[in-house]
mmCIF file of C-alpha atoms in Angstrom:
data_model
loop_
_atom_site.group_PDB
_atom_site.id
_atom_site.type_symbol
_atom_site.label_atom_id
_atom_site.label_comp_id
_atom_site.label_asym_id
_atom_site.label_seq_id
_atom_site.Cartn_x
_atom_site.Cartn_y
_atom_site.Cartn_z
ATOM 1 C CA MET A 1 -37.035 61.639 203.232
ATOM 2 C CA SER A 2 -40.105 59.949 204.628
ATOM 3 C CA GLY A 3 -41.811 57.189 202.712
ATOM 4 C CA ASN A 4 -40.614 55.300 199.681
ATOM 5 C CA SER A 5 -39.262 57.348 196.801
ATOM 6 C CA LEU A 6 -38.761 56.315 193.192
ATOM 7 C CA LEU A 7 -36.254 59.127 192.624
ATOM 8 C CA GLU A 8 -33.513 60.557 194.795
ATOM 9 C CA VAL A 9 -31.694 63.766 193.877
ATOM 10 C CA SER A 10 -28.326 64.581 195.400
ATOM 11 C CA MET A 11 -25.752 67.363 195.250
ATOM 12 C CA LEU A 12 -21.991 67.165 195.559
ATOM 13 C CA GLY A 13 -21.265 66.434 199.221
ATOM 14 C CA LYS A 14 -18.205 68.678 199.374
ATOM 15 C CA GLN A 15 -20.188 71.559 197.878
ATOM 16 C CA LEU A 16 -22.871 71.244 200.563
ATOM 17 C CA MET A 17 -20.337 71.033 203.377
ATOM 18 C CA MET A 18 -18.471 74.079 202.049
ATOM 19 C CA LEU A 19 -21.730 76.045 202.084
ATOM 20 C CA LEU A 20 -22.481 74.975 205.653
ATOM 21 C CA SER A 21 -18.910 75.581 206.836
ATOM 22 C CA GLN A 22 -18.873 79.106 205.405
ATOM 23 C CA ALA A 23 -22.167 79.821 207.150
ATOM 24 C CA ALA A 24 -20.820 78.454 210.423
ATOM 25 C CA SER A 25 -17.998 81.009 210.250
ATOM 26 C CA SER A 26 -19.824 83.987 208.743
ATOM 27 C CA LEU A 27 -23.400 83.718 210.029
ATOM 28 C CA TRP A 28 -23.757 81.475 213.030
ATOM 29 C CA GLY A 29 -20.501 82.076 214.909
ATOM 30 C CA ASN A 30 -20.704 80.637 218.402
ATOM 31 C CA ASP A 31 -24.480 80.226 218.239
ATOM 32 C CA ALA A 32 -25.892 76.719 218.413
ATOM 33 C CA VAL A 33 -26.647 75.393 214.939
ATOM 34 C CA THR A 34 -30.108 73.875 214.674
ATOM 35 C CA SER A 35 -31.541 71.407 212.206
ATOM 36 C CA ASN A 36 -33.695 74.240 210.884
ATOM 37 C CA ASP A 37 -30.559 76.322 210.139
ATOM 38 C CA ILE A 38 -29.077 73.464 208.158
ATOM 39 C CA SER A 39 -32.306 72.968 206.234
ATOM 40 C CA LEU A 40 -32.913 76.650 205.428
ATOM 41 C CA LEU A 41 -29.447 77.531 204.152
ATOM 42 C CA PRO A 42 -29.559 75.436 200.932
ATOM 43 C CA LYS A 43 -33.054 76.773 200.270
ATOM 44 C CA ARG A 44 -31.703 80.329 200.439
ATOM 45 C CA GLN A 45 -28.775 79.577 198.153
ATOM 46 C CA PHE A 46 -30.804 77.594 195.604
ATOM 47 C CA LEU A 47 -34.129 79.410 195.546
ATOM 48 C CA THR A 48 -35.983 77.197 193.079
ATOM 49 C CA ILE A 49 -35.310 73.917 194.904
ATOM 50 C CA ASP A 50 -37.173 72.682 197.995
ATOM 51 C CA PHE A 51 -34.497 70.965 200.087
ATOM 52 C CA GLN A 52 -35.339 68.448 202.792
ATOM 53 C CA VAL A 53 -32.698 67.398 205.299
ATOM 54 C CA GLY A 54 -32.975 63.860 206.628
ATOM 55 C CA GLY A 55 -31.298 62.030 209.467
ATOM 56 C CA ASN A 56 -32.118 61.638 213.134
ATOM 57 C CA ASN A 57 -30.031 64.564 214.324
ATOM 58 C CA PRO A 58 -28.438 66.525 211.461
ATOM 59 C CA SER A 59 -27.304 69.389 213.714
ATOM 60 C CA LYS A 60 -25.320 66.945 215.876
ATOM 61 C CA ASP A 61 -23.832 65.301 212.790
ATOM 62 C CA PHE A 62 -22.865 68.717 211.400
ATOM 63 C CA SER A 63 -21.207 69.803 214.664
ATOM 64 C CA LYS A 64 -19.222 66.588 214.711
ATOM 65 C CA TYR A 65 -18.169 67.158 211.108
ATOM 66 C CA LEU A 66 -16.977 70.691 211.871
ATOM 67 C CA MET A 67 -14.841 69.442 214.736
ATOM 68 C CA GLU A 68 -13.202 66.958 212.380
ATOM 69 C CA GLN A 69 -12.556 69.683 209.788
ATOM 70 C CA GLU A 70 -11.020 72.287 212.134
ATOM 71 C CA LYS A 71 -7.478 71.288 211.214
ATOM 72 C CA SER A 72 -8.056 71.031 207.463
ATOM 73 C CA GLN A 73 -9.536 74.165 205.890
ATOM 74 C CA PHE A 74 -11.196 74.015 202.505
ATOM 75 C CA SER A 75 -8.938 75.496 199.837
ATOM 76 C CA SER A 76 -11.542 75.973 197.112
ATOM 77 C CA CYS A 77 -12.011 79.378 195.530
ATOM 78 C CA VAL A 78 -15.831 79.169 195.707
ATOM 79 C CA LEU A 79 -17.844 81.324 198.123
ATOM 80 C CA PHE A 80 -21.624 81.119 198.559
ATOM 81 C CA SER A 81 -23.596 84.343 198.927
ATOM 82 C CA ALA A 82 -26.250 82.866 201.222
ATOM 83 C CA ALA A 83 -23.513 82.129 203.763
ATOM 84 C CA LEU A 84 -22.264 85.738 203.682
ATOM 85 C CA SER A 85 -25.399 87.905 203.769
ATOM 86 C CA ARG A 86 -26.891 88.427 207.224
ATOM 87 C CA SER A 87 -29.279 91.186 206.197
ATOM 88 C CA TRP A 88 -30.734 89.064 203.429
ATOM 89 C CA HIS A 89 -31.883 86.535 206.021
ATOM 90 C CA LYS A 90 -33.870 89.249 207.797
ATOM 91 C CA VAL A 91 -35.870 90.469 204.823
ATOM 92 C CA LYS A 92 -39.552 90.587 205.785
ATOM 93 C CA THR A 93 -41.036 90.418 202.298
ATOM 94 C CA ARG A 94 -39.471 89.348 199.023
ATOM 95 C CA PHE A 95 -41.061 89.629 195.616
ATOM 96 C CA LEU A 96 -41.427 86.440 193.622
ATOM 97 C CA ARG A 97 -38.707 86.012 191.061
ATOM 98 C CA THR A 98 -38.358 83.747 188.104
ATOM 99 C CA GLN A 99 -34.971 82.306 187.406
ATOM 100 C CA GLY A 100 -33.849 81.183 183.993
ATOM 101 C CA ASN A 101 -32.175 77.825 183.824
ATOM 102 C CA THR A 102 -28.628 78.421 182.632
ATOM 103 C CA LYS A 103 -27.862 74.714 182.613
ATOM 104 C CA LEU A 104 -27.984 73.490 179.039
ATOM 105 C CA ASN A 105 -27.852 69.860 178.058
ATOM 106 C CA THR A 106 -24.172 69.054 178.434
ATOM 107 C CA ASP A 107 -24.240 65.692 176.713
ATOM 108 C CA SER A 108 -21.535 66.165 174.096
ATOM 109 C CA GLY A 109 -23.548 64.068 171.675
ATOM 110 C CA HIS A 110 -26.253 66.750 171.575
ATOM 111 C CA ILE A 111 -24.140 69.920 171.483
ATOM 112 C CA SER A 112 -22.740 71.215 168.256
ATOM 113 C CA GLY A 113 -19.429 72.980 168.656
ATOM 114 C CA ALA A 114 -18.475 71.049 171.810
ATOM 115 C CA ARG A 115 -16.657 68.244 170.045
ATOM 116 C CA VAL A 116 -13.098 68.984 171.152
ATOM 117 C CA SER A 117 -11.920 67.867 174.584
ATOM 118 C CA VAL A 118 -10.687 70.711 176.783
ATOM 119 C CA SER A 119 -8.318 70.626 179.739
ATOM 120 C CA ALA A 120 -8.427 72.196 183.199
ATOM 121 C CA LYS A 121 -5.692 74.584 182.061
ATOM 122 C CA ASP A 122 -7.890 75.714 179.152
ATOM 123 C CA ALA A 123 -10.672 76.430 181.636
ATOM 124 C CA VAL A 124 -8.439 78.400 184.011
ATOM 125 C CA ASP A 125 -6.980 80.421 181.149
ATOM 126 C CA CYS A 126 -10.494 81.369 180.093
ATOM 127 C CA LEU A 127 -11.902 82.078 183.550
ATOM 128 C CA ILE A 128 -9.167 84.472 184.699
ATOM 129 C CA ARG A 129 -9.843 86.904 181.838
ATOM 130 C CA PRO A 130 -13.379 88.313 182.355
ATOM 131 C CA PRO A 131 -14.093 91.781 183.774
ATOM 132 C CA MET A 132 -15.092 91.935 187.417
ATOM 133 C CA LEU A 133 -18.747 91.159 188.213
ATOM 134 C CA SER A 134 -19.037 89.094 185.023
ATOM 135 C CA ASP A 135 -21.033 85.889 185.231
ATOM 136 C CA LEU A 136 -18.422 83.210 184.549
ATOM 137 C CA LEU A 137 -21.056 80.851 183.145
ATOM 138 C CA LEU A 138 -21.991 83.292 180.393
ATOM 139 C CA TRP A 139 -18.490 84.651 179.858
ATOM 140 C CA SER A 140 -16.923 81.232 179.282
ATOM 141 C CA HIS A 141 -19.923 79.617 177.529
ATOM 142 C CA TRP A 142 -19.157 76.869 180.023
ATOM 143 C CA ASP A 143 -22.177 74.679 179.337
ATOM 144 C CA LEU A 144 -21.329 74.466 175.646
ATOM 145 C CA LEU A 145 -17.542 74.454 175.607
ATOM 146 C CA PHE A 146 -16.289 73.024 178.898
ATOM 147 C CA ALA A 147 -19.072 71.082 180.632
ATOM 148 C CA PRO A 148 -18.947 68.079 178.271
ATOM 149 C CA SER A 149 -15.342 67.439 179.375
ATOM 150 C CA LEU A 150 -15.174 68.942 182.881
ATOM 151 C CA GLY A 151 -18.745 68.835 184.171
ATOM 152 C CA PRO A 152 -20.810 71.630 185.801
ATOM 153 C CA LEU A 153 -18.827 74.775 186.613
ATOM 154 C CA VAL A 154 -19.517 74.970 190.356
ATOM 155 C CA ASP A 155 -18.714 71.288 190.848
ATOM 156 C CA TRP A 156 -15.472 71.726 188.909
ATOM 157 C CA LEU A 157 -14.502 74.828 190.880
ATOM 158 C CA VAL A 158 -15.190 73.073 194.173
ATOM 159 C CA SER A 159 -13.379 69.838 193.314
ATOM 160 C CA GLU A 160 -10.638 70.787 190.878
ATOM 161 C CA ALA A 161 -9.875 74.504 190.686
ATOM 162 C CA ASN A 162 -8.177 75.013 194.043
ATOM 163 C CA THR A 163 -6.431 78.154 192.897
ATOM 164 C CA LYS A 164 -6.282 81.624 194.380
ATOM 165 C CA GLU A 165 -6.434 83.019 190.859
ATOM 166 C CA LEU A 166 -10.162 82.262 190.607
ATOM 167 C CA PRO A 167 -12.006 83.568 193.674
ATOM 168 C CA CYS A 168 -15.675 83.716 192.800
ATOM 169 C CA LEU A 169 -19.072 84.102 194.407
ATOM 170 C CA VAL A 170 -22.064 81.852 193.708
ATOM 171 C CA THR A 171 -25.222 83.972 193.973
ATOM 172 C CA THR A 172 -28.749 82.851 194.711
ATOM 173 C CA ASP A 173 -29.916 83.579 191.155
ATOM 174 C CA GLY A 174 -27.390 81.145 189.720
ATOM 175 C CA LYS A 175 -24.609 83.515 188.682
ATOM 176 C CA ILE A 176 -20.956 82.743 189.347
ATOM 177 C CA ILE A 177 -19.226 86.107 189.742
ATOM 178 C CA GLN A 178 -15.514 86.768 189.719
ATOM 179 C CA ILE A 179 -14.285 88.955 192.588
ATOM 180 C CA ASP A 180 -11.085 90.911 193.188
ATOM 181 C CA PRO A 181 -8.663 88.822 195.310
ATOM 182 C CA THR A 182 -6.384 91.815 196.057
ATOM 183 C CA VAL A 183 -9.051 94.220 197.330
ATOM 184 C CA THR A 184 -8.483 96.425 200.400
ATOM 185 C CA VAL A 185 -10.727 98.821 202.286
ATOM 186 C CA ASN A 186 -8.648 101.680 200.904
ATOM 187 C CA ASP A 187 -9.471 100.479 197.368
ATOM 188 C CA PHE A 188 -13.145 100.887 198.223
ATOM 189 C CA LEU A 189 -12.507 104.441 199.431
ATOM 190 C CA VAL A 190 -10.555 105.377 196.294
ATOM 191 C CA ALA A 191 -13.307 104.046 193.998
ATOM 192 C CA ALA A 192 -16.006 105.868 195.941
ATOM 193 C CA LEU A 193 -14.039 109.157 195.983
ATOM 194 C CA GLN A 194 -13.736 108.898 192.206
ATOM 195 C CA GLY A 195 -17.502 108.536 191.953
ATOM 196 C CA SER A 196 -17.187 105.260 190.022
ATOM 197 C CA SER A 197 -20.319 103.294 190.868
ATOM 198 C CA PHE A 198 -19.081 100.164 189.065
ATOM 199 C CA GLN A 199 -15.670 100.060 190.766
ATOM 200 C CA THR A 200 -17.239 100.865 194.138
ATOM 201 C CA ALA A 201 -19.612 97.917 193.728
ATOM 202 C CA VAL A 202 -16.713 95.656 192.690
ATOM 203 C CA LYS A 203 -14.670 96.602 195.748
ATOM 204 C CA LEU A 204 -17.613 96.315 198.142
ATOM 205 C CA LEU A 205 -18.688 92.882 196.891
ATOM 206 C CA SER A 206 -15.089 91.648 196.970
ATOM 207 C CA LEU A 207 -14.630 92.929 200.522
ATOM 208 C CA LEU A 208 -17.848 91.256 201.656
ATOM 209 C CA SER A 209 -16.795 87.976 200.067
ATOM 210 C CA LEU A 210 -13.172 87.808 201.166
ATOM 211 C CA SER A 211 -13.657 89.171 204.681
ATOM 212 C CA GLY A 212 -16.239 86.519 205.551
ATOM 213 C CA GLY A 213 -19.503 88.328 204.920
ATOM 214 C CA GLU A 214 -21.502 91.154 206.441
ATOM 215 C CA LYS A 215 -20.748 90.037 209.975
ATOM 216 C CA GLN A 216 -16.982 90.302 209.480
ATOM 217 C CA VAL A 217 -16.599 93.352 207.226
ATOM 218 C CA PRO A 218 -15.311 96.572 208.961
ATOM 219 C CA LEU A 219 -18.696 98.317 208.855
ATOM 220 C CA SER A 220 -17.807 101.429 210.863
ATOM 221 C CA LEU A 221 -14.811 102.152 208.651
ATOM 222 C CA LEU A 222 -16.869 101.616 205.501
ATOM 223 C CA LYS A 223 -19.498 104.057 206.768
ATOM 224 C CA CYS A 224 -16.812 106.677 207.366
ATOM 225 C CA HIS A 225 -15.514 106.157 203.829
ATOM 226 C CA VAL A 226 -19.016 106.425 202.348
ATOM 227 C CA HIS A 227 -19.683 109.666 204.219
ATOM 228 C CA GLN A 228 -16.381 111.100 203.012
ATOM 229 C CA ALA A 229 -17.005 110.058 199.413
ATOM 230 C CA ILE A 230 -20.504 111.531 199.292
ATOM 231 C CA GLN A 231 -19.238 114.824 200.713
ATOM 232 C CA VAL A 232 -16.612 114.896 197.952
ATOM 233 C CA ILE A 233 -19.267 114.212 195.289
ATOM 234 C CA LEU A 234 -21.399 117.052 196.649
ATOM 235 C CA LYS A 235 -18.428 119.433 196.796
ATOM 236 C CA ASN A 236 -17.296 118.569 193.278
ATOM 237 C CA SER A 237 -20.790 119.330 192.033
ATOM 238 C CA VAL A 238 -20.663 122.743 193.702
ATOM 239 C CA ASP A 239 -17.248 123.413 192.159
ATOM 240 C CA SER A 240 -18.524 122.490 188.696
ATOM 241 C CA LEU A 241 -21.411 124.926 189.165
ATOM 242 C CA GLU A 242 -19.036 127.718 190.112
ATOM 243 C CA THR A 243 -16.914 127.104 187.009
ATOM 244 C CA GLY A 244 -19.916 127.585 184.766
ATOM 245 C CA ASN A 245 -21.050 124.025 184.077
ATOM 246 C CA ASP A 246 -24.667 124.639 183.067
ATOM 247 C CA TRP A 247 -26.530 121.686 184.573
ATOM 248 C CA ASP A 248 -29.834 122.318 186.288
ATOM 249 C CA VAL A 249 -28.804 125.885 186.975
ATOM 250 C CA GLU A 250 -31.898 126.478 189.047
ATOM 251 C CA LEU A 251 -30.235 124.411 191.785
ATOM 252 C CA GLY A 252 -27.434 125.855 193.853
ATOM 253 C CA GLY A 253 -25.076 124.878 196.662
ATOM 254 C CA GLN A 254 -24.956 121.267 197.743
ATOM 255 C CA ASP A 255 -28.473 120.685 196.396
ATOM 256 C CA LYS A 256 -26.825 120.599 192.989
ATOM 257 C CA GLY A 257 -24.895 117.499 193.976
ATOM 258 C CA ILE A 258 -27.783 115.504 195.445
ATOM 259 C CA PRO A 259 -28.921 114.085 192.061
ATOM 260 C CA VAL A 260 -25.315 113.135 191.265
ATOM 261 C CA ALA A 261 -24.837 111.369 194.595
ATOM 262 C CA SER A 262 -28.251 109.722 194.233
ATOM 263 C CA ARG A 263 -27.370 108.297 190.825
ATOM 264 C CA PHE A 264 -24.062 107.049 192.226
ATOM 265 C CA ILE A 265 -25.847 105.129 195.016
ATOM 266 C CA LEU A 266 -28.585 103.795 192.725
ATOM 267 C CA GLU A 267 -26.065 102.499 190.195
ATOM 268 C CA CYS A 268 -23.919 100.897 192.922
ATOM 269 C CA LEU A 269 -26.924 98.982 194.201
ATOM 270 C CA GLY A 270 -27.831 97.865 190.693
ATOM 271 C CA TYR A 271 -24.435 96.275 190.121
ATOM 272 C CA LEU A 272 -24.674 94.116 193.276
ATOM 273 C CA PRO A 273 -26.421 90.740 193.680
ATOM 274 C CA SER A 274 -29.853 91.172 195.255
ATOM 275 C CA GLU A 275 -28.905 89.383 198.491
ATOM 276 C CA PHE A 276 -26.535 92.265 199.311
ATOM 277 C CA TRP A 277 -28.918 95.123 198.443
ATOM 278 C CA SER A 278 -30.100 95.656 202.016
ATOM 279 C CA PHE A 279 -26.594 95.809 203.453
ATOM 280 C CA ALA A 280 -25.362 98.175 200.730
ATOM 281 C CA ALA A 281 -28.429 100.432 200.918
ATOM 282 C CA GLU A 282 -28.044 100.886 204.669
ATOM 283 C CA LEU A 283 -24.333 101.553 204.181
ATOM 284 C CA PHE A 284 -24.787 104.237 201.506
ATOM 285 C CA LEU A 285 -27.802 105.890 203.131
ATOM 286 C CA SER A 286 -25.816 106.256 206.363
ATOM 287 C CA GLY A 287 -23.599 108.811 204.628
ATOM 288 C CA PHE A 288 -26.323 110.633 202.710
ATOM 289 C CA THR A 289 -28.862 113.344 203.420
ATOM 290 C CA ARG A 290 -32.130 112.654 205.214
ATOM 291 C CA GLU A 291 -33.908 113.257 201.908
ATOM 292 C CA GLY A 292 -31.761 110.558 200.299
ATOM 293 C CA PRO A 293 -34.497 107.928 199.704
ATOM 294 C CA ALA A 294 -36.725 110.390 197.847
ATOM 295 C CA ALA A 295 -33.764 111.760 195.883
ATOM 296 C CA ILE A 296 -32.628 108.270 194.854
ATOM 297 C CA LEU A 297 -36.152 107.371 193.752
ATOM 298 C CA LEU A 298 -36.241 110.394 191.441
ATOM 299 C CA GLN A 299 -33.145 109.097 189.608
ATOM 300 C CA CYS A 300 -34.775 105.844 188.482
ATOM 301 C CA THR A 301 -34.832 105.515 184.708
ATOM 302 C CA LEU A 302 -35.365 101.746 184.484
ATOM 303 C CA LEU A 303 -38.228 99.625 185.756
ATOM 304 C CA GLY A 304 -35.773 97.222 187.399
ATOM 305 C CA GLN A 305 -34.282 100.061 189.443
ATOM 306 C CA ARG A 306 -37.673 101.023 190.787
ATOM 307 C CA MET A 307 -38.581 97.453 191.650
ATOM 308 C CA MET A 308 -35.248 97.124 193.469
ATOM 309 C CA LEU A 309 -36.116 100.167 195.594
ATOM 310 C CA HIS A 310 -39.579 98.765 196.305
ATOM 311 C CA GLU A 311 -38.041 95.561 197.631
ATOM 312 C CA LEU A 312 -35.590 97.532 199.734
ATOM 313 C CA GLY A 313 -38.438 99.677 201.017
ATOM 314 C CA PHE A 314 -40.154 96.642 202.497
ATOM 315 C CA SER A 315 -36.972 95.081 203.866
ATOM 316 C CA LEU A 316 -35.624 98.298 205.441
ATOM 317 C CA ASP A 317 -38.921 100.064 206.263
ATOM 318 C CA ILE A 318 -38.190 103.020 203.979
ATOM 319 C CA GLU A 319 -41.477 104.876 203.746
ATOM 320 C CA GLU A 320 -40.840 106.701 200.464
ATOM 321 C CA TRP A 321 -40.079 103.500 198.598
ATOM 322 C CA ILE A 322 -43.027 101.607 200.107
ATOM 323 C CA GLU A 323 -45.398 104.420 199.145
ATOM 324 C CA ASP A 324 -44.003 104.419 195.616
ATOM 325 C CA TYR A 325 -44.719 100.695 195.390
ATOM 326 C CA HIS A 326 -48.381 101.319 196.208
ATOM 327 C CA VAL A 327 -48.522 104.123 193.618
ATOM 328 C CA PHE A 328 -46.954 101.765 191.098
ATOM 329 C CA ILE A 329 -49.477 98.991 191.774
ATOM 330 C CA SER A 330 -52.396 101.413 191.738
ATOM 331 C CA SER A 331 -51.318 102.929 188.430
ATOM 332 C CA ALA A 332 -50.952 99.495 186.865
ATOM 333 C CA ALA A 333 -54.369 98.416 188.134
ATOM 334 C CA ASP A 334 -56.003 101.550 186.734
ATOM 335 C CA GLY A 335 -54.365 101.064 183.368
ATOM 336 C CA PHE A 336 -52.418 104.323 183.507
ATOM 337 C CA PRO A 337 -48.834 104.535 182.249
ATOM 338 C CA PHE A 338 -46.338 104.786 185.081
ATOM 339 C CA HIS A 339 -43.582 107.299 184.414
ATOM 340 C CA LEU A 340 -40.124 106.559 185.714
ATOM 341 C CA GLY A 341 -38.328 109.412 187.406
ATOM 342 C CA SER A 342 -41.377 110.725 189.243
ATOM 343 C CA GLN A 343 -43.658 109.649 192.045
ATOM 344 C CA THR A 344 -46.879 110.706 190.356
#
């Protein structure tokens, strides 16, 4: 920091070095790490904070640190999403987001109901119970029940909870998400073949986290599995038509399954953190029809779904979703109601 400052703000040193070390493995590889890389990564992980990195040569200091740490790997269960998502770094345009502050005042003197001291075992027992993709902060009511005794959740996970029972992902919007530590690529295939958008998202996010990010995940194999799963969804839709299931009877053949497959993809994307939308969208669209973007857009029933597709349109150059954004903005400017599920 240049100049004299009346206030200095710091973060847990081990937490910062874990973030940088994960990025060194997942993002940067053998590439030279620059001071700009080191400065940008915390800004991507903690979007509402403007980080400044001081020192004469932070990239040299970081390289030296990594050499010293080669023989002693971090054993914490915490993974940082900004260190795992390559495609998120390439996004050309991102919409402004507001982020609620989930950190409540954790001074036990000001929190009713947080009067009893809790142990690390109490915390672990609570944190291993939530459903996958749950935000551990909200699930555990950490700020009210545990923070007065154990401190902030991420700091506690980094410093104290070195257990394989609690693998979790810290996202850029402040969520701490539990992931599946036993996941395999075959689990992803099974979930997708079953048409379960939630389980498919769980398996994909867990694979991305545990394999070391988008750079390390077996992309070609995942694309083959996605193609196979979508073909099964289309075929099952045809079979249901032949057995007299009266949905949209004006459609026939595989066209009947396109809305079903589109909803499956849209819901999968919605379950994932936003920094992995681009990767997942490219993955799912690789196994879908050429008309996939327009078909997915027609399945939107929530405003958030449409805004997600708009963002993906700009980041992936998907014409249908970019055009829908302009229609959306124009309709809002003209004062006309904008109907979900249609492009007009």
